[in-house]
Coordinates of C-alpha atoms in Angstrom, one line a residue:
X22 CA 99.0 87.0 168.0
X23 CA 97.5 87.4 171.4
X24 CA 94.0 88.1 172.2
X25 CA 92.1 88.9 175.4
X26 CA 88.1 89.3 175.6
X27 CA 88.0 90.6 179.2
X28 CA 88.4 88.0 180.9
X29 CA 91.0 85.4 179.1
X30 CA 94.1 85.5 177.6
X31 CA 94.9 83.6 174.5
X32 CA 98.4 83.5 173.0
X33 CA 97.9 82.0 169.1
X34 CA 100.9 80.8 167.1
X35 CA 100.3 79.7 163.3
X36 CA 96.6 79.7 164.1
X37 CA 96.4 77.7 166.9
X38 CA 95.8 78.9 170.5
X39 CA 98.8 77.4 172.5
X40 CA 98.0 79.2 175.9
X41 CA 95.4 80.2 177.9
X42 CA 95.0 82.3 181.5
X43 CA 92.4 84.2 183.0
X44 CA 93.6 87.6 183.5
X45 CA 94.5 89.4 186.6
X46 CA 93.2 93.2 187.4
X47 CA 94.0 95.4 184.1
X48 CA 97.7 97.0 184.2
X49 CA 96.4 100.2 182.0
X50 CA 99.4 103.0 182.1
X51 CA 99.1 106.5 179.8
X52 CA 102.2 105.0 178.0
X53 CA 102.7 104.9 174.4
X54 CA 101.8 101.1 173.0
X55 CA 105.0 99.1 172.1
X56 CA 105.2 96.0 170.1
X57 CA 107.7 93.6 171.2
X58 CA 108.9 95.1 174.2
X59 CA 107.9 94.8 177.5
X60 CA 107.2 96.9 180.0
X61 CA 110.7 96.9 181.2
X62 CA 113.2 96.5 179.0
X63 CA 113.1 92.9 177.3
X64 CA 112.9 93.3 173.7
X65 CA 112.3 91.1 170.9
X66 CA 114.6 89.6 168.5
X67 CA 112.8 88.7 165.1
X68 CA 111.2 90.1 162.2
X69 CA 107.7 90.5 162.0
X70 CA 105.4 90.0 159.1
X71 CA 101.8 91.3 159.8
X72 CA 100.4 93.8 163.0
X73 CA 97.0 94.3 163.0
X74 CA 94.9 95.9 166.1
X75 CA 91.3 95.5 166.7
X76 CA 89.0 97.2 169.1
X77 CA 87.9 93.3 170.2
X78 CA 89.1 89.7 170.6
X79 CA 88.6 88.0 167.4
X80 CA 87.5 84.8 167.2
X81 CA 89.4 81.3 166.6
X82 CA 87.5 81.3 163.2
X83 CA 88.2 84.6 162.4
X84 CA 92.5 83.8 163.7
X85 CA 92.7 81.0 161.5
X86 CA 91.3 83.1 158.2
X87 CA 94.0 85.5 158.9
X88 CA 96.9 83.2 159.4
X89 CA 95.9 80.9 155.9
X90 CA 95.6 84.8 154.2
X91 CA 98.9 85.7 155.4
X92 CA 100.5 82.6 155.5
X93 CA 102.1 82.1 152.1
X94 CA 103.1 85.8 151.8
X95 CA 105.4 85.0 154.5
X96 CA 106.2 81.4 153.7
X97 CA 105.0 79.2 156.1

């Protein structure tokens, strides 16, 4: 999972924040949302269990709640 609150990007794995970075200038284009593909030709090689899109950055508590709720469904 990844969050962006307008200032900082955070990568989350198994309910824990593992990397943060300040954001640079927004790189927004008129293209479709793509999950599992970079802007070029790199693709995610694996499976997705759950995809959720929010109109705001979730808090760390909300991320932990989502992780704990869905983890048994996917054997994590």
